[in-house]
């Protein structure tokens, strides 16, 4: 079972427990929910203790991963108890092609003529899916990966009639209209354009949405990226049900993972 931590406002005149645990169904998926009381005057030390207490109790019940509130600042307390956040990497990579298209549109760059580059440390299924989607949407797609991309290049040409440029050099990566990074590249000096650091789980993920009938059933205050990642991983949501839009102002020249 996956956990979920939620802040709970204290009610005046009522005696409340600082931490309460209960099972909660979200779109028919069971979560162990820890509600932590937090008021405007709650001391930071008390909040840290409550988070530690919640994490310790969740671990005793077999929970190792949890969905955290947006802007959660008590990761150290969770780590000490052996509780880690739900990873959003798979969701970020699944939405990468949509983010590229929308970010280019926000920057006034024509998708047909845009130069889109992808850099990764190794070939993976997620990389193949992302590059395939990008190649079907954009004419010029460059791939920088140490080895193993030749078969993908042949398959894309054979099945879809699209070409993929392999062995992109640093200058081409730096000058691309959109650069998708599966792994860090500290050697690049971007000259504008859009950069998507898909490896960075600290980058915000705003604008994620579901169909209205599902949206209204999500709890308030939960980190959306982590919650949707957990629901997708469990098969409760289908990939096509999660959509994202680039937030206003995310134009060329910016790092965009705030979609």
Protein backbone atom coordinates (compact mmCIF):
# COMPACT_ATOMS: atom_id res chain seq x y z
CA UNK A 1 0.00 0.00 0.00
CA UNK A 2 1.15 3.55 -0.75
CA UNK A 3 0.80 6.28 1.84
CA UNK A 4 -0.45 9.82 1.48
CA UNK A 5 0.31 12.72 3.84
CA UNK A 6 -2.16 15.57 4.13
CA UNK A 7 -2.14 18.72 6.25
CA UNK A 8 -5.23 19.23 8.38
CA UNK A 9 -6.33 22.56 9.82
CA UNK A 10 -7.12 22.53 13.55
CA UNK A 11 -10.72 23.18 14.54
CA UNK A 12 -11.21 25.76 17.24
CA UNK A 13 -12.63 24.49 20.49
CA UNK A 14 -12.05 20.83 19.65
CA UNK A 15 -9.34 18.60 21.03
CA UNK A 16 -7.62 16.90 18.11
CA UNK A 17 -4.90 14.34 17.75
CA UNK A 18 -1.81 15.77 16.03
CA UNK A 19 -1.60 12.73 13.71
CA UNK A 20 -4.39 10.41 12.59
CA UNK A 21 -4.08 7.41 10.27
CA UNK A 22 -6.84 5.83 8.23
CA UNK A 23 -7.34 3.96 4.98
CA UNK A 24 -8.67 6.06 2.15
CA UNK A 25 -9.92 5.11 -1.32
CA UNK A 26 -8.96 7.42 -4.19
CA UNK A 27 -10.44 6.35 -7.53
CA UNK A 28 -10.83 2.85 -6.06
CA UNK A 29 -7.17 2.64 -5.01
CA UNK A 30 -6.40 2.17 -1.31
CA UNK A 31 -3.98 4.54 0.40
CA UNK A 32 -2.88 4.73 4.02
CA UNK A 33 -3.64 8.37 4.78
CA UNK A 34 -1.86 10.30 7.53
CA UNK A 35 -3.54 13.60 8.39
CA UNK A 36 -1.19 15.94 10.25
CA UNK A 37 -2.66 18.88 12.13
CA UNK A 38 -1.02 22.15 11.14
CA UNK A 39 -2.17 25.60 12.20
CA UNK A 40 -0.81 29.07 11.49
CA UNK A 41 0.95 29.11 14.87
CA UNK A 42 2.17 25.52 14.97
CA UNK A 43 5.92 25.59 15.74
CA UNK A 44 8.25 24.11 13.13
CA UNK A 45 9.71 21.74 15.71
CA UNK A 46 6.24 20.39 16.44
CA UNK A 47 5.52 19.88 12.75
CA UNK A 48 8.79 18.02 12.31
CA UNK A 49 7.92 15.75 15.23
CA UNK A 50 4.45 15.09 13.83
CA UNK A 51 5.83 14.22 10.39
CA UNK A 52 8.35 11.84 11.99
CA UNK A 53 5.59 10.23 14.04
CA UNK A 54 3.37 9.79 10.99
CA UNK A 55 6.22 8.31 8.94
CA UNK A 56 7.20 5.92 11.74
CA UNK A 57 3.65 4.65 12.11
CA UNK A 58 3.26 4.22 8.35
CA UNK A 59 6.49 2.23 8.13
CA UNK A 60 5.25 -0.09 10.88
CA UNK A 61 2.26 -0.80 8.65
CA UNK A 62 4.48 -1.69 5.70
CA UNK A 63 4.36 1.59 3.77
CA UNK A 64 7.63 2.56 2.06
CA UNK A 65 6.41 5.27 -0.36
CA UNK A 66 4.07 8.20 0.09
CA UNK A 67 2.39 11.03 -1.79
CA UNK A 68 3.37 14.28 -0.10
CA UNK A 69 1.73 17.70 0.08
CA UNK A 70 2.80 20.36 -2.41
CA UNK A 71 5.86 22.26 -1.20
CA UNK A 72 6.63 19.66 1.46
CA UNK A 73 9.71 20.68 3.47
CA UNK A 74 10.20 17.74 5.83
CA UNK A 75 11.90 15.21 3.60
CA UNK A 76 14.69 14.62 6.09
CA UNK A 77 12.22 13.38 8.71
CA UNK A 78 10.74 10.93 6.21
CA UNK A 79 14.14 9.66 5.12
CA UNK A 80 15.15 8.92 8.70
CA UNK A 81 12.09 6.69 9.04
CA UNK A 82 12.70 4.91 5.73
CA UNK A 83 9.81 6.55 3.87
CA UNK A 84 10.43 8.01 0.41
CA UNK A 85 8.27 10.09 -1.96
CA UNK A 86 6.49 8.46 -4.89
CA UNK A 87 8.65 8.97 -7.97
CA UNK A 88 7.32 11.18 -10.77
CA UNK A 89 9.99 10.29 -13.35
CA UNK A 90 7.80 7.96 -15.40
CA UNK A 91 4.99 10.52 -15.59
CA UNK A 92 7.37 13.31 -16.58
CA UNK A 93 8.78 11.20 -19.41
CA UNK A 94 5.35 10.10 -20.55
CA UNK A 95 4.28 13.74 -20.94
CA UNK A 96 7.55 14.99 -22.46
CA UNK A 97 6.35 15.09 -26.09
CA UNK A 98 3.24 17.06 -25.10
CA UNK A 99 5.34 19.51 -23.08
CA UNK A 100 7.67 20.06 -26.03
CA UNK A 101 4.81 20.75 -28.44
CA UNK A 102 3.06 23.15 -26.10
CA UNK A 103 6.21 24.96 -25.02
CA UNK A 104 7.23 25.53 -28.64
CA UNK A 105 3.78 26.91 -29.39
CA UNK A 106 4.04 29.26 -26.40
CA UNK A 107 7.38 30.48 -27.78
CA UNK A 108 5.97 31.02 -31.26
CA UNK A 109 8.13 28.28 -32.82
CA UNK A 110 6.60 26.26 -35.65
CA UNK A 111 6.51 22.55 -34.71
CA UNK A 112 7.28 21.55 -38.30
CA UNK A 113 10.52 23.49 -38.47
CA UNK A 114 11.61 23.15 -34.85
CA UNK A 115 14.85 21.40 -33.97
CA UNK A 116 14.18 19.03 -31.08
CA UNK A 117 17.09 17.30 -29.37
CA UNK A 118 17.06 14.45 -26.86
CA UNK A 119 20.01 13.46 -24.68
CA UNK A 120 20.22 10.34 -22.51
CA UNK A 121 22.88 8.19 -20.87
CA UNK A 122 21.40 4.94 -22.21
CA UNK A 123 18.61 3.44 -24.27
CA UNK A 124 15.47 2.64 -22.30
CA UNK A 125 11.86 1.88 -23.13
CA UNK A 126 10.84 5.34 -21.96
CA UNK A 127 13.45 6.95 -24.21
CA UNK A 128 12.26 4.93 -27.21
CA UNK A 129 8.65 5.95 -26.58
CA UNK A 130 9.52 9.63 -26.17
CA UNK A 131 11.76 9.78 -29.25
CA UNK A 132 9.13 7.96 -31.33
CA UNK A 133 6.42 10.43 -30.31
CA UNK A 134 8.69 13.40 -30.99
CA UNK A 135 9.72 12.03 -34.40
CA UNK A 136 6.08 11.67 -35.43
CA UNK A 137 5.36 15.29 -34.46
CA UNK A 138 8.53 17.12 -35.55
CA UNK A 139 10.60 16.94 -38.70
CA UNK A 140 13.99 17.50 -37.11
CA UNK A 141 14.72 15.28 -34.10
CA UNK A 142 18.29 14.75 -32.90
CA UNK A 143 19.30 12.00 -30.48
CA UNK A 144 22.42 11.93 -28.34
CA UNK A 145 22.92 8.55 -26.66
CA UNK A 146 26.20 6.58 -26.30
CA UNK A 147 25.04 3.43 -28.09
CA UNK A 148 22.09 1.30 -29.15
CA UNK A 149 20.06 3.84 -31.15
CA UNK A 150 20.72 2.46 -34.65
CA UNK A 151 17.87 -0.07 -34.51
CA UNK A 152 15.43 2.61 -33.36
CA UNK A 153 16.52 4.81 -36.25
CA UNK A 154 15.93 2.00 -38.77
CA UNK A 155 12.55 1.12 -37.25
CA UNK A 156 11.30 4.70 -37.37
CA UNK A 157 12.27 4.98 -41.04
CA UNK A 158 10.80 1.56 -41.91
CA UNK A 159 7.50 1.85 -40.02
CA UNK A 160 6.76 5.57 -40.16
CA UNK A 161 8.97 6.99 -42.88
CA UNK A 162 10.58 9.48 -40.51
CA UNK A 163 14.27 10.15 -40.03
CA UNK A 164 16.17 10.50 -36.77
CA UNK A 165 19.55 12.20 -36.63
CA UNK A 166 21.98 10.28 -34.44
CA UNK A 167 25.20 11.47 -32.82
CA UNK A 168 24.15 15.06 -32.20
CA UNK A 169 27.16 17.08 -31.07
CA UNK A 170 27.29 19.59 -28.22
CA UNK A 171 26.78 22.59 -30.51
CA UNK A 172 23.60 21.07 -31.95
CA UNK A 173 22.26 20.30 -28.48
CA UNK A 174 23.00 23.80 -27.25
CA UNK A 175 21.26 25.41 -30.23
CA UNK A 176 18.14 23.22 -30.38
CA UNK A 177 14.75 24.90 -30.07
CA UNK A 178 13.81 22.25 -27.49
CA UNK A 179 16.19 20.07 -25.51
CA UNK A 180 14.87 17.03 -23.62
CA UNK A 181 17.30 15.74 -20.98
CA UNK A 182 16.84 12.27 -19.53
CA UNK A 183 20.06 12.72 -17.56
CA UNK A 184 22.04 15.79 -16.40
CA UNK A 185 24.35 17.54 -18.87
CA UNK A 186 26.57 19.99 -17.02
CA UNK A 187 28.70 20.62 -20.12
CA UNK A 188 25.97 22.33 -22.15
CA UNK A 189 25.55 26.10 -22.40
CA UNK A 190 22.11 26.69 -23.84
CA UNK A 191 21.63 29.66 -26.18
CA UNK A 192 17.89 29.95 -25.68
CA UNK A 193 15.08 27.57 -26.43
CA UNK A 194 13.17 25.27 -24.11
CA UNK A 195 14.86 22.76 -21.79
CA UNK A 196 13.05 19.86 -20.12
CA UNK A 197 15.13 18.22 -17.34
CA UNK A 198 13.14 15.01 -17.03
CA UNK A 199 15.53 13.64 -14.40
CA UNK A 200 14.78 16.44 -11.91
CA UNK A 201 12.01 15.41 -9.51
CA UNK A 202 12.32 18.73 -7.70
CA UNK A 203 11.05 20.62 -10.75
CA UNK A 204 7.39 21.63 -10.27
CA UNK A 205 4.67 19.93 -12.32
CA UNK A 206 1.80 22.39 -12.59
CA UNK A 207 -1.15 22.15 -14.93
CA UNK A 208 -1.71 18.40 -14.66
CA UNK A 209 -5.37 17.60 -15.04
CA UNK A 210 -7.87 14.77 -15.40
CA UNK A 211 -11.36 14.60 -16.90
CA UNK A 212 -13.75 16.57 -14.64
CA UNK A 213 -15.52 13.44 -13.37
CA UNK A 214 -12.22 12.13 -12.03
CA UNK A 215 -10.80 15.49 -11.01
CA UNK A 216 -13.47 16.13 -8.41
CA UNK A 217 -12.61 12.87 -6.65
CA UNK A 218 -9.00 13.81 -5.88
CA UNK A 219 -8.15 15.04 -2.37
CA UNK A 220 -7.12 18.66 -1.92
CA UNK A 221 -3.56 19.37 -0.81
CA UNK A 222 -1.90 16.25 -2.23
CA UNK A 223 1.05 16.62 -4.59
CA UNK A 224 -0.57 16.15 -7.98
CA UNK A 225 2.46 14.78 -9.78
CA UNK A 226 3.08 12.14 -7.14
CA UNK A 227 -0.60 11.24 -6.77
CA UNK A 228 -1.18 10.85 -10.51
CA UNK A 229 2.07 8.87 -10.80
CA UNK A 230 0.85 6.45 -8.12
CA UNK A 231 -2.55 6.07 -9.79
CA UNK A 232 -0.97 5.48 -13.21
CA UNK A 233 1.50 2.98 -11.81
CA UNK A 234 -1.33 0.99 -10.25
CA UNK A 235 -3.33 1.01 -13.49
CA UNK A 236 -6.17 3.01 -11.92
CA UNK A 237 -5.63 5.73 -14.51
CA UNK A 238 -4.89 5.26 -18.21
CA UNK A 239 -2.06 7.36 -19.70
CA UNK A 240 -4.44 9.22 -22.01
CA UNK A 241 -6.50 10.44 -19.05
CA UNK A 242 -3.69 12.65 -17.76
CA UNK A 243 -3.12 15.87 -19.66
CA UNK A 244 -0.77 18.79 -19.11
CA UNK A 245 -0.48 22.32 -20.38
CA UNK A 246 2.42 24.72 -20.30
CA UNK A 247 1.66 27.47 -17.83
CA UNK A 248 1.35 31.08 -19.10
CA UNK A 249 4.74 32.69 -19.50
CA UNK A 250 6.61 29.44 -20.16
CA UNK A 251 8.13 30.61 -23.40
CA UNK A 252 11.40 30.03 -25.22
CA UNK A 253 14.47 30.66 -23.14
CA UNK A 254 13.07 28.98 -20.04
CA UNK A 255 13.42 25.65 -18.35
CA UNK A 256 9.97 24.12 -18.66
CA UNK A 257 8.82 21.43 -16.30
CA UNK A 258 6.17 23.58 -14.75
CA UNK A 259 3.60 22.30 -17.16
